[in-house]
Amino acid sequence: MFFCRPCVNLTAGVYNRFFTSSIVVITCLLFALPVCLSPLICSSSTYNKTYVFNAKTAKLISHHKVEINQNFPKEGWVEEDPKEIIQSVYECMERTCEKLQQLNIDISNIKGGTVRRPWFWDKETGEPLYNAIGGFFLLMLSIGVSFLQHKTGLPISTYFSAVKLRWLLDNVDEVRQAVMSERALFGTVDSWIIWCLTGGRNGGVHCTDVTNASRTMLFNIHTMDWDPELCRYFDIPMEILPKVRSSSEIYGLVVFVPFLFQCLGDQSAALVGQMCFGEGDAKNTYGTGCFLLRNTGTKPVMSDHGLLTTIAYKLGTDRPACYALEGSVAIAGAVVRWLKDNMGIVQSSSEIEKLAAAAGTSYGCYFVPAFSGLYAPYWEPSARGIICGLTQFTNRNHLAFAALEAVCFQTREILDAMNLDSGIPLTQLQVDGGMTSNRLLMQLQADILCMPVVRPTMSETTALGAAMAAGAAEGVDVWSLSPGHLPQVMCEKYEPQINCEGTSSSFTINQGSQTCGPGAKCSNPACGMNLQSAKIPQSRLSKSF
């Protein structure tokens, strides 16, 4: 069986996101050629995608994608077929090779790696024991033990694998019987893909990397291994878990093509792709959800403000692990899809920018898209979405604007919490992901954060990061991660267009127990503005979530 978690990556392999509603698998195919090409496959909750990069320039050479179907068996449940996922990976790899051959590129020396997402399968038959479970799978939890967060850096939540794994063991006979008869294997999606591509039941490699393991709630981020106490707490046998390896090493050889595999979680891959290797560097990925990570160096920083402490990456067997603070927002790009598919307000995702620009404001309409509860910093699974402030004047343009504002304000809450935890204010935010092509959204984000927002012109930095980590692995060595050899990527910068010195009407933003309001100092230390005198258009400010 498989679980969804926020993402994984393979160089010459795969990256996946499997604990949110989205699942991402990226297969990076690294070519040891004079031109140093690095291709990879990225699997999201709706697509598997293949990207091919030039390892010296980071230029995107080619890409291909295959759609993945999602099933919604019950309210709040999202499932995907593991067989369909692996077949789409095969198809992506085949189509990519065909396109490379059309470009007269020799694929005989491809090297690469993968990414993550969790589930169960039978090691004797090679068959999945249950569908992949997405991040919108909700359970009411009554457990809350402090030692869990200290060991894992994670709060108790169905967002992570252990709770879903426990549910499957309790509710699915096939899974329980396979575990009892020692036939079951468990892993995030990267583990499944690596196992299948390296031979499956005929000697397939059962492994994952530290970034994917750290999102299962069974992995100790201090000892860098599966934790016996955590496994006993959830009553999960350690024998079914994959071997944990670094994010940048060769895991095995693909049986039908000369690919080498390595793996990296998707948000970690985006951090690498944005080249956030310095302590304090941060990036925000705008996809189905939003994921803001900040590099905290080689020592974990435990959050007091609702964030996750996670492993950023471990780029080699002899390299130390680097940690990060992470804030996860469940709904970002998914709100646009909801407006399109459920409400019919827009006909295409690109249309929302035109509608919002036509309004120029939400005119007091506020949107909280808590479709599956609220993630960081609240971790409240029972929360539900709300649209308020409607009048007879409100139209679809205002709703479109309010939807974009909602994404920006959720990011603002995460960033405020991150500044409080780290004690060092962020001065600019690096961004990536599909939603960043929306220029109005990026400008709104810069205004609401009161800091510059920097967007690379090639927004697929998650895929790029997976390719970089794979290419830098010992034995591959087609990509150098030393500061002097990092690729130069063209970027766009969005500066705040508000005047923090003037006057304006009042507003409030909640930040845990701290509230910013008239006469109070903003909770974002990087901004430093006085909210009583800040000249900020009312349309740019939202009520508290």
Coordinates of C-alpha atoms in Angstrom, one line a residue:
M1 CA 0.0 0.0 0.0
F2 CA 1.1 3.6 -0.5
F3 CA 0.6 6.8 1.4
C4 CA 0.7 10.3 0.0
R5 CA 3.2 12.7 1.4
P6 CA 4.4 16.1 0.2
C7 CA 7.0 14.9 -2.3
V8 CA 10.1 13.0 -3.3
N9 CA 12.7 13.2 -6.1
L10 CA 14.9 10.9 -8.1
T11 CA 17.8 11.9 -10.1
A12 CA 17.7 9.7 -13.1
G13 CA 14.8 8.6 -11.0
V14 CA 11.7 9.9 -9.4
Y15 CA 10.3 12.5 -7.0
N16 CA 6.9 12.3 -5.4
R17 CA 4.5 14.1 -3.1
F18 CA 2.3 11.7 -1.3
F19 CA 1.0 13.2 1.9
T20 CA -1.0 16.0 0.6
S21 CA -3.7 15.8 -2.0
S22 CA -0.9 15.9 -4.4
I23 CA 1.6 13.2 -5.2
V24 CA 4.8 14.1 -7.0
V25 CA 7.3 11.6 -8.4
I26 CA 10.2 12.9 -10.3
T27 CA 12.6 10.7 -12.2
C28 CA 15.8 12.4 -13.0
L29 CA 17.8 10.8 -15.8
L30 CA 21.3 12.1 -15.6
F31 CA 23.3 11.8 -18.8
A32 CA 27.1 11.3 -18.5
L33 CA 27.6 13.0 -21.9
P34 CA 29.9 15.9 -23.0
V35 CA 26.8 18.2 -22.8
C36 CA 26.0 16.9 -19.3
L37 CA 22.3 16.4 -19.6
S38 CA 20.2 15.6 -16.6
P39 CA 16.7 14.3 -17.2
L40 CA 14.1 13.5 -14.6
I41 CA 10.5 12.4 -14.1
C42 CA 8.2 14.3 -11.7
S43 CA 5.0 12.8 -10.6
S44 CA 2.4 15.1 -9.0
S45 CA -1.1 14.1 -7.7
T46 CA -2.4 14.6 -11.2
Y47 CA 0.5 14.0 -13.5
N48 CA 3.8 12.2 -13.9
K49 CA 6.2 14.4 -15.7
T50 CA 9.7 14.0 -17.2
Y51 CA 12.2 16.9 -17.4
V52 CA 15.6 16.9 -19.0
F53 CA 18.1 19.5 -17.9
N54 CA 21.5 20.6 -19.1
A55 CA 23.7 20.0 -16.0
K56 CA 26.0 22.9 -16.8
T57 CA 23.4 25.6 -17.6
A58 CA 20.3 24.2 -15.7
K59 CA 18.4 24.8 -19.0
L60 CA 15.3 22.7 -19.5
I61 CA 15.9 20.7 -22.6
S62 CA 12.7 18.6 -22.9
H63 CA 9.7 17.4 -21.0
H64 CA 6.8 15.0 -21.1
K65 CA 3.8 14.4 -18.8
V66 CA 1.2 11.6 -18.3
E67 CA -2.1 12.2 -16.4
I68 CA -2.8 10.2 -13.3
N69 CA -6.4 9.5 -12.2
Q70 CA -7.6 10.2 -8.6
N71 CA -10.4 8.4 -6.8
F72 CA -12.6 9.9 -4.1
P73 CA -14.3 6.9 -2.4
K74 CA -15.5 8.9 0.6
E75 CA -15.7 12.5 1.7
G76 CA -12.2 13.6 2.6
W77 CA -10.5 10.6 1.0
V78 CA -8.1 10.7 -2.0
E79 CA -6.6 7.5 -3.5
E80 CA -4.5 6.6 -6.5
D81 CA -3.7 3.3 -8.1
P82 CA 0.0 2.3 -7.5
K83 CA 0.0 0.3 -10.7
E84 CA -1.1 3.3 -12.7
I85 CA 1.6 5.4 -11.1
I86 CA 4.4 3.0 -12.0
Q87 CA 3.0 2.5 -15.6
S88 CA 3.0 6.2 -16.1
V89 CA 6.6 6.4 -14.9
Y90 CA 7.5 3.8 -17.5
E91 CA 5.7 5.7 -20.2
C92 CA 7.3 9.0 -19.2
M93 CA 10.8 7.4 -19.3
E94 CA 10.1 5.8 -22.7
R95 CA 8.7 9.0 -24.3
T96 CA 11.6 11.0 -22.9
C97 CA 14.1 8.7 -24.4
E98 CA 12.3 9.0 -27.8
K99 CA 12.4 12.8 -27.6
L100 CA 16.1 12.7 -26.7
Q101 CA 16.8 10.5 -29.6
Q102 CA 15.0 12.9 -31.9
L103 CA 17.4 15.6 -30.6
N104 CA 20.3 13.3 -31.5
I105 CA 21.2 12.7 -27.9
D106 CA 22.8 9.3 -27.0
I107 CA 20.9 7.8 -24.1
S108 CA 23.3 4.8 -23.5
N109 CA 25.0 6.5 -20.5
I110 CA 22.0 7.8 -18.5
K111 CA 22.4 8.1 -14.8
G112 CA 19.8 9.3 -12.2
G113 CA 17.7 8.9 -9.1
T114 CA 14.2 9.2 -7.5
V115 CA 11.7 10.8 -5.0
R116 CA 9.0 9.7 -2.4
R117 CA 5.4 8.8 -1.3
P118 CA 4.2 5.9 1.0
W119 CA 2.3 2.6 0.6
F120 CA 2.2 -1.3 1.1
W121 CA 3.0 -4.0 -1.4
D122 CA 3.6 -7.8 -1.5
K123 CA 7.3 -8.6 -2.0
E124 CA 6.5 -12.0 -3.3
T125 CA 3.9 -11.1 -6.0
G126 CA 4.9 -7.5 -6.6
E127 CA 1.3 -6.5 -6.2
P128 CA 0.2 -3.4 -4.3
L129 CA -2.0 -4.3 -1.2
Y130 CA -4.0 -1.1 -1.3
N131 CA -4.3 2.2 -3.2
A132 CA -2.1 5.1 -2.5
I133 CA -3.8 7.3 0.1
G134 CA -3.6 11.1 -0.4
G135 CA -3.2 13.9 2.1
F136 CA -6.9 14.8 2.2
F137 CA -7.5 11.5 4.1
L138 CA -8.9 12.6 7.4
L139 CA -9.1 10.8 10.7
M140 CA -10.1 12.2 14.1
L141 CA -7.0 11.8 16.3
S142 CA -7.1 11.6 20.1
I143 CA -3.4 11.0 20.6
G144 CA -0.8 13.7 21.4
V145 CA 2.5 12.7 23.0
S146 CA 5.3 15.3 23.2
F147 CA 8.0 12.7 22.6
L148 CA 6.7 12.2 19.1
Q149 CA 7.4 15.8 18.1
H150 CA 10.8 15.8 19.8
K151 CA 11.9 12.7 17.9
T152 CA 10.3 13.4 14.6
G153 CA 9.9 17.2 14.4
L154 CA 6.3 16.6 13.4
P155 CA 2.9 17.1 15.1
I156 CA 0.4 14.2 15.3
S157 CA -1.5 14.4 12.0
T158 CA -2.9 12.2 9.2
Y159 CA -0.7 14.3 6.9
F160 CA 2.1 11.9 7.7
S161 CA 2.5 8.1 7.0
A162 CA 2.4 6.5 10.4
V163 CA -1.3 7.2 11.2
K164 CA -2.4 6.0 7.7
L165 CA -0.2 3.0 8.1
R166 CA -1.8 2.2 11.4
W167 CA -5.3 2.6 9.9
L168 CA -4.5 0.2 7.1
L169 CA -3.3 -2.4 9.4
D170 CA -6.4 -2.1 11.5
N171 CA -8.9 -1.9 8.6
V172 CA -7.6 -3.7 5.5
D173 CA -7.4 -7.5 5.9
E174 CA -5.0 -7.9 2.9
V175 CA -2.5 -5.6 4.5
R176 CA -2.7 -7.1 7.9
Q177 CA -2.4 -10.7 6.6
A178 CA 0.6 -9.8 4.4
V179 CA 2.4 -8.2 7.4
M180 CA 1.7 -11.3 9.6
S181 CA 3.0 -13.6 7.0
E182 CA 6.1 -11.4 6.4
R183 CA 5.2 -10.7 2.8
A184 CA 4.6 -7.0 3.1
L185 CA 6.9 -4.1 2.3
F186 CA 6.2 -0.5 3.2
G187 CA 7.6 2.7 1.7
T188 CA 6.9 6.1 0.3
V189 CA 6.3 6.3 -3.4
D190 CA 10.0 6.6 -4.1
S191 CA 10.5 3.2 -2.4
W192 CA 7.9 1.6 -4.6
I193 CA 9.3 3.0 -7.8
I194 CA 12.9 2.2 -7.0
W195 CA 11.9 -1.3 -6.0
C196 CA 9.9 -1.8 -9.2
L197 CA 12.6 -0.4 -11.5
T198 CA 15.5 -2.2 -9.9
G199 CA 14.0 -5.6 -10.3
G200 CA 10.9 -5.8 -8.1
R201 CA 10.4 -9.3 -6.7
N202 CA 13.6 -10.4 -8.5
G203 CA 16.0 -8.5 -6.2
G204 CA 14.5 -5.0 -6.3
V205 CA 16.2 -2.5 -3.9
H206 CA 13.9 -1.6 -1.0
C207 CA 15.2 1.8 0.2
T208 CA 14.3 5.5 0.7
D209 CA 16.3 8.6 1.6
V210 CA 16.4 10.6 4.8
T211 CA 14.1 13.4 3.6
N212 CA 11.3 10.9 2.7
A213 CA 11.8 8.9 5.9
S214 CA 11.6 12.0 8.0
R215 CA 7.9 12.5 6.9
T216 CA 6.6 9.1 8.1
M217 CA 6.5 9.9 11.8
L218 CA 8.6 6.8 12.4
F219 CA 12.0 8.3 11.8
N220 CA 14.2 9.9 14.4
I221 CA 15.7 13.1 12.9
H222 CA 18.4 13.1 15.5
T223 CA 19.7 9.5 15.2
M224 CA 18.9 9.5 11.4
D225 CA 17.3 6.1 11.6
W226 CA 14.0 4.4 12.2
D227 CA 13.1 4.8 15.9
P228 CA 12.2 1.5 17.8
E229 CA 10.1 3.4 20.3
L230 CA 8.0 5.2 17.6
C231 CA 7.5 1.9 15.8
R232 CA 6.3 0.3 19.1
Y233 CA 4.0 3.2 19.8
F234 CA 2.3 2.7 16.4
D235 CA 2.7 -1.1 16.6
I236 CA 4.5 -1.2 13.2
P237 CA 7.1 -3.9 12.6
M238 CA 10.4 -2.4 11.6
E239 CA 11.1 -5.3 9.2
I240 CA 8.7 -3.9 6.6
L241 CA 10.4 -0.5 6.5
P242 CA 12.9 0.4 3.7
K243 CA 16.6 1.0 4.4
V244 CA 17.3 4.7 4.8
R245 CA 20.1 6.2 2.7
S246 CA 21.4 9.7 1.9
S247 CA 19.8 11.9 -0.7
S248 CA 22.7 11.8 -3.1
E249 CA 24.1 8.4 -3.8
I250 CA 23.6 5.5 -6.2
Y251 CA 20.9 3.1 -5.0
G252 CA 20.8 0.7 -7.8
L253 CA 20.6 0.0 -11.6
V254 CA 17.3 0.0 -13.5
V255 CA 16.9 -3.4 -15.0
F256 CA 15.7 -2.5 -18.5
V257 CA 17.7 0.7 -19.2
P258 CA 21.1 1.9 -18.0
F259 CA 19.7 4.3 -15.3
L260 CA 21.1 4.8 -11.8
F261 CA 18.8 5.8 -9.0
Q262 CA 18.9 8.2 -6.1
C263 CA 16.1 9.9 -4.2
L264 CA 15.1 13.2 -2.6
G265 CA 11.8 14.6 -1.2
D266 CA 10.1 17.1 -3.3
Q267 CA 10.2 20.1 -1.1
S268 CA 13.8 19.3 -0.2
A269 CA 14.5 19.1 -3.9
A270 CA 12.9 22.5 -4.4
L271 CA 15.2 23.9 -1.7
V272 CA 18.2 22.4 -3.5
G273 CA 16.9 23.7 -6.9
Q274 CA 16.6 27.2 -5.5
M275 CA 20.2 26.7 -4.2
C276 CA 19.2 27.5 -0.6
F277 CA 22.4 25.9 0.8
G278 CA 23.0 28.7 3.4
E279 CA 21.6 28.8 6.9
G280 CA 18.6 31.1 6.8
D281 CA 17.9 30.7 3.0
A282 CA 14.2 30.0 2.3
K283 CA 11.9 29.1 -0.5
N284 CA 8.1 28.8 -1.0
T285 CA 6.7 26.3 -3.5
Y286 CA 3.2 27.1 -4.9
G287 CA 1.6 24.0 -6.2
T288 CA -1.5 22.2 -5.1
G289 CA -0.5 23.4 -1.6
C290 CA 2.2 25.7 -0.4
F291 CA 5.4 24.6 1.2
L292 CA 7.7 27.1 2.8
L293 CA 11.1 25.7 3.9
R294 CA 13.9 27.5 5.6
N295 CA 17.4 26.1 5.9
T296 CA 18.5 26.0 9.6
G297 CA 21.9 24.3 9.0
T298 CA 23.2 21.2 10.6
K299 CA 21.3 21.5 13.9
P300 CA 17.5 21.0 14.1
V301 CA 15.4 24.0 15.3
M302 CA 12.3 22.8 17.1
S303 CA 9.3 25.0 16.4
D304 CA 7.2 26.7 19.1
H305 CA 4.8 28.2 16.5
G306 CA 3.2 25.3 14.7
L307 CA 5.9 24.5 12.1
L308 CA 7.6 21.3 11.2
T309 CA 11.2 20.5 11.9
T310 CA 12.4 18.3 9.0
I311 CA 15.5 17.1 7.2
A312 CA 16.4 19.4 4.3
Y313 CA 18.9 17.0 2.6
K314 CA 21.9 14.8 3.1
L315 CA 24.0 15.2 0.0
G316 CA 26.3 12.1 0.3
T317 CA 27.0 9.2 2.6
D318 CA 29.9 11.1 4.3
R319 CA 28.1 14.5 4.5
P320 CA 26.2 15.8 7.5
A321 CA 22.4 16.2 7.3
C322 CA 21.0 19.7 7.0
Y323 CA 17.7 20.6 8.7
A324 CA 14.9 23.0 7.9
L325 CA 11.8 24.5 9.3
E326 CA 8.7 23.9 7.2
G327 CA 5.3 25.4 7.0
S328 CA 2.7 23.4 5.0
V329 CA -0.5 24.9 3.5
A330 CA -3.0 22.3 2.3
I331 CA -4.7 24.4 -0.4
A332 CA -3.0 26.8 -2.8
G333 CA -3.4 25.9 -6.5
A334 CA -6.1 23.5 -5.5
V335 CA -8.4 26.5 -4.8
V336 CA -8.1 27.5 -8.5
R337 CA -9.1 24.0 -9.5
W338 CA -12.0 24.1 -7.1
L339 CA -13.2 27.3 -8.6
K340 CA -13.0 25.7 -12.1
D341 CA -14.2 22.2 -11.5
N342 CA -16.7 22.6 -8.6
M343 CA -18.0 26.1 -9.1
G344 CA -17.5 26.8 -12.8
I345 CA -16.3 30.3 -12.0
V346 CA -13.3 30.0 -14.4
Q347 CA -12.9 27.9 -17.5
S348 CA -9.1 27.4 -17.2
S349 CA -6.6 27.9 -14.4
S350 CA -5.0 30.8 -16.3
E351 CA -8.2 32.7 -16.4
I352 CA -8.2 33.5 -12.7
E353 CA -5.5 36.1 -13.1
K354 CA -7.5 38.0 -15.7
L355 CA -10.6 37.9 -13.5
A356 CA -8.8 39.0 -10.4
A357 CA -7.0 41.8 -12.2
A358 CA -10.4 43.1 -13.6
A359 CA -11.6 43.5 -10.0
G360 CA -8.4 44.8 -8.5
T361 CA -9.8 44.1 -5.0
S362 CA -11.9 41.6 -3.2
Y363 CA -14.2 44.4 -1.9
G364 CA -14.5 42.9 1.5
C365 CA -14.9 39.3 0.3
Y366 CA -12.7 36.8 2.2
F367 CA -12.0 33.2 1.4
V368 CA -10.5 30.6 3.7
P369 CA -10.0 27.4 1.6
A370 CA -9.8 25.0 4.5
F371 CA -11.3 22.2 2.4
S372 CA -9.5 19.5 4.3
G373 CA -8.7 21.3 7.6
L374 CA -5.9 23.7 8.3
Y375 CA -2.2 22.6 8.3
A376 CA 0.5 24.9 9.7
P377 CA 0.5 26.7 12.0
Y378 CA -2.9 25.4 13.3
W379 CA -3.0 21.7 12.5
E380 CA -6.8 21.6 12.9
P381 CA -8.2 18.8 10.7
S382 CA -11.8 19.7 11.7
A383 CA -11.7 23.2 10.2
R384 CA -13.7 23.8 7.1
G385 CA -13.6 26.4 4.3
I386 CA -15.6 29.7 4.4
I387 CA -16.4 32.5 2.0
C388 CA -17.7 35.6 3.8
G389 CA -18.2 39.3 3.2
L390 CA -20.5 38.8 0.2
T391 CA -22.8 41.6 -1.0
Q392 CA -25.1 42.0 -4.0
F393 CA -22.1 43.8 -5.6
T394 CA -19.8 40.7 -5.3
N395 CA -19.1 38.9 -8.5
R396 CA -16.8 36.1 -9.7
N397 CA -14.0 38.6 -10.2
H398 CA -14.0 39.4 -6.5
L399 CA -14.1 35.7 -5.6
A400 CA -11.1 35.2 -7.9
F401 CA -9.2 38.0 -6.2
A402 CA -10.1 36.7 -2.7
A403 CA -8.8 33.2 -3.7
L404 CA -5.4 34.6 -4.6
E405 CA -5.3 36.7 -1.4
A406 CA -6.0 33.6 0.6
V407 CA -2.9 31.9 -0.8
C408 CA -0.8 35.0 0.1
F409 CA -2.2 35.4 3.6
Q410 CA -1.6 31.7 4.5
T411 CA 2.0 32.2 3.3
R412 CA 2.3 35.3 5.5
E413 CA 1.2 33.3 8.5
I414 CA 3.8 30.7 7.9
L415 CA 6.5 33.2 7.3
D416 CA 5.6 35.1 10.5
A417 CA 5.8 31.9 12.5
M418 CA 9.2 31.1 10.9
N419 CA 10.6 34.4 11.8
L420 CA 9.5 33.9 15.4
D421 CA 11.1 30.4 15.6
S422 CA 14.4 31.4 13.9
G423 CA 14.7 34.8 15.5
I424 CA 16.2 36.1 12.3
P425 CA 13.9 38.0 9.9
L426 CA 13.7 36.9 6.3
T427 CA 14.6 39.7 3.9
Q428 CA 13.3 38.2 0.6
L429 CA 11.4 35.1 -0.4
Q430 CA 12.4 32.8 -3.2
V431 CA 9.4 31.2 -4.9
D432 CA 8.7 28.4 -7.4
G433 CA 5.9 26.1 -8.6
G434 CA 3.1 26.3 -11.1
M435 CA 1.2 29.2 -9.5
T436 CA 4.2 31.5 -9.7
S437 CA 3.4 32.1 -13.4
N438 CA 0.5 34.2 -12.1
R439 CA 2.1 37.7 -11.9
L440 CA -0.7 39.2 -10.0
L441 CA -0.3 36.6 -7.3
M442 CA 3.4 37.2 -7.0
Q443 CA 2.8 41.0 -6.7
L444 CA 0.1 40.5 -4.1
Q445 CA 2.5 38.2 -2.2
A446 CA 5.3 40.8 -2.2
D447 CA 2.9 43.5 -1.0
I448 CA 1.4 41.3 1.8
L449 CA 4.8 40.1 3.0
C450 CA 6.3 43.6 2.7
M451 CA 9.4 42.1 1.1
P452 CA 10.8 41.2 -2.3
V453 CA 9.6 38.0 -3.9
V454 CA 12.1 36.4 -6.3
R455 CA 10.9 34.0 -9.0
P456 CA 13.3 32.0 -11.3
T457 CA 12.2 32.2 -14.9
M458 CA 12.3 28.4 -15.0
S459 CA 9.8 27.6 -12.2
E460 CA 10.3 23.8 -12.1
T461 CA 13.0 24.0 -9.4
T462 CA 11.8 20.9 -7.7
A463 CA 12.8 18.9 -10.7
L464 CA 16.0 20.8 -11.1
G465 CA 17.0 20.1 -7.4
A466 CA 16.4 16.4 -7.9
A467 CA 18.6 16.5 -11.0
M468 CA 21.3 18.4 -9.2
A469 CA 21.4 16.0 -6.2
A470 CA 21.5 13.0 -8.5
G471 CA 24.2 14.5 -10.7
A472 CA 26.3 15.3 -7.7
A473 CA 26.2 11.7 -6.3
E474 CA 29.5 9.8 -6.0
G475 CA 29.9 7.7 -9.1
V476 CA 27.8 10.0 -11.2
D477 CA 29.7 13.3 -10.8
V478 CA 28.1 15.3 -13.7
W479 CA 27.0 18.1 -11.4
S480 CA 29.0 20.1 -8.9
L481 CA 27.3 21.7 -5.9
S482 CA 30.3 23.7 -4.8
P483 CA 29.5 27.5 -4.6
G484 CA 31.7 28.4 -7.5
H485 CA 30.1 25.9 -9.9
L486 CA 26.4 26.4 -9.2
P487 CA 24.4 27.3 -12.3
Q488 CA 23.3 30.9 -12.8
V489 CA 19.5 31.0 -13.1
M490 CA 17.6 34.1 -14.4
C491 CA 15.1 35.5 -12.0
E492 CA 12.3 38.0 -11.8
K493 CA 11.9 40.1 -8.7
Y494 CA 8.6 41.5 -7.4
E495 CA 9.1 44.5 -5.1
P496 CA 6.4 45.6 -2.7
Q497 CA 4.3 48.4 -4.2
I498 CA 2.9 49.6 -0.9
N499 CA 4.1 52.5 1.2
C500 CA 4.9 51.4 4.7
E501 CA 5.2 55.0 5.9
G502 CA 1.8 56.4 5.2
T503 CA -1.6 55.9 6.9
S504 CA -4.4 53.4 6.4
S505 CA -7.5 51.8 7.8
S506 CA -7.1 49.2 10.5
F507 CA -6.9 45.4 10.0
T508 CA -5.8 42.4 12.0
I509 CA -3.8 39.3 11.4
N510 CA -3.6 36.5 13.9
Q511 CA -0.3 35.0 14.8
G512 CA -1.0 32.4 17.4
S513 CA -1.6 34.4 20.6
Q514 CA -0.1 37.5 19.1
T515 CA -2.3 39.9 17.2
C516 CA -1.2 42.7 15.0
G517 CA -3.7 45.6 14.9
P518 CA -3.9 49.4 15.0
G519 CA -1.0 50.8 17.0
A520 CA 0.8 47.4 17.2
K521 CA 4.1 46.5 15.7
C522 CA 3.9 44.0 12.8
S523 CA 4.9 40.4 13.7
N524 CA 7.1 40.2 10.7
P525 CA 10.5 41.6 11.9
A526 CA 11.7 42.1 8.3
C527 CA 8.8 44.5 7.7
G528 CA 9.1 46.6 10.9
M529 CA 6.1 48.7 9.9
N530 CA 3.6 50.3 12.3
L531 CA 0.2 48.9 11.4
Q532 CA -1.5 52.1 12.6
S533 CA 0.3 54.2 10.1
A534 CA 1.0 51.7 7.4
K535 CA -0.4 52.8 4.0
I536 CA -1.8 49.5 2.7
P537 CA -4.7 49.3 0.3
Q538 CA -7.7 47.6 2.1
S539 CA -7.9 45.1 -0.8
R540 CA -4.5 43.8 0.1
L541 CA -5.5 42.9 3.6
S542 CA -7.6 40.0 4.9
K543 CA -9.4 39.2 8.0
S544 CA -7.8 36.7 10.4
F545 CA -8.1 33.1 9.4

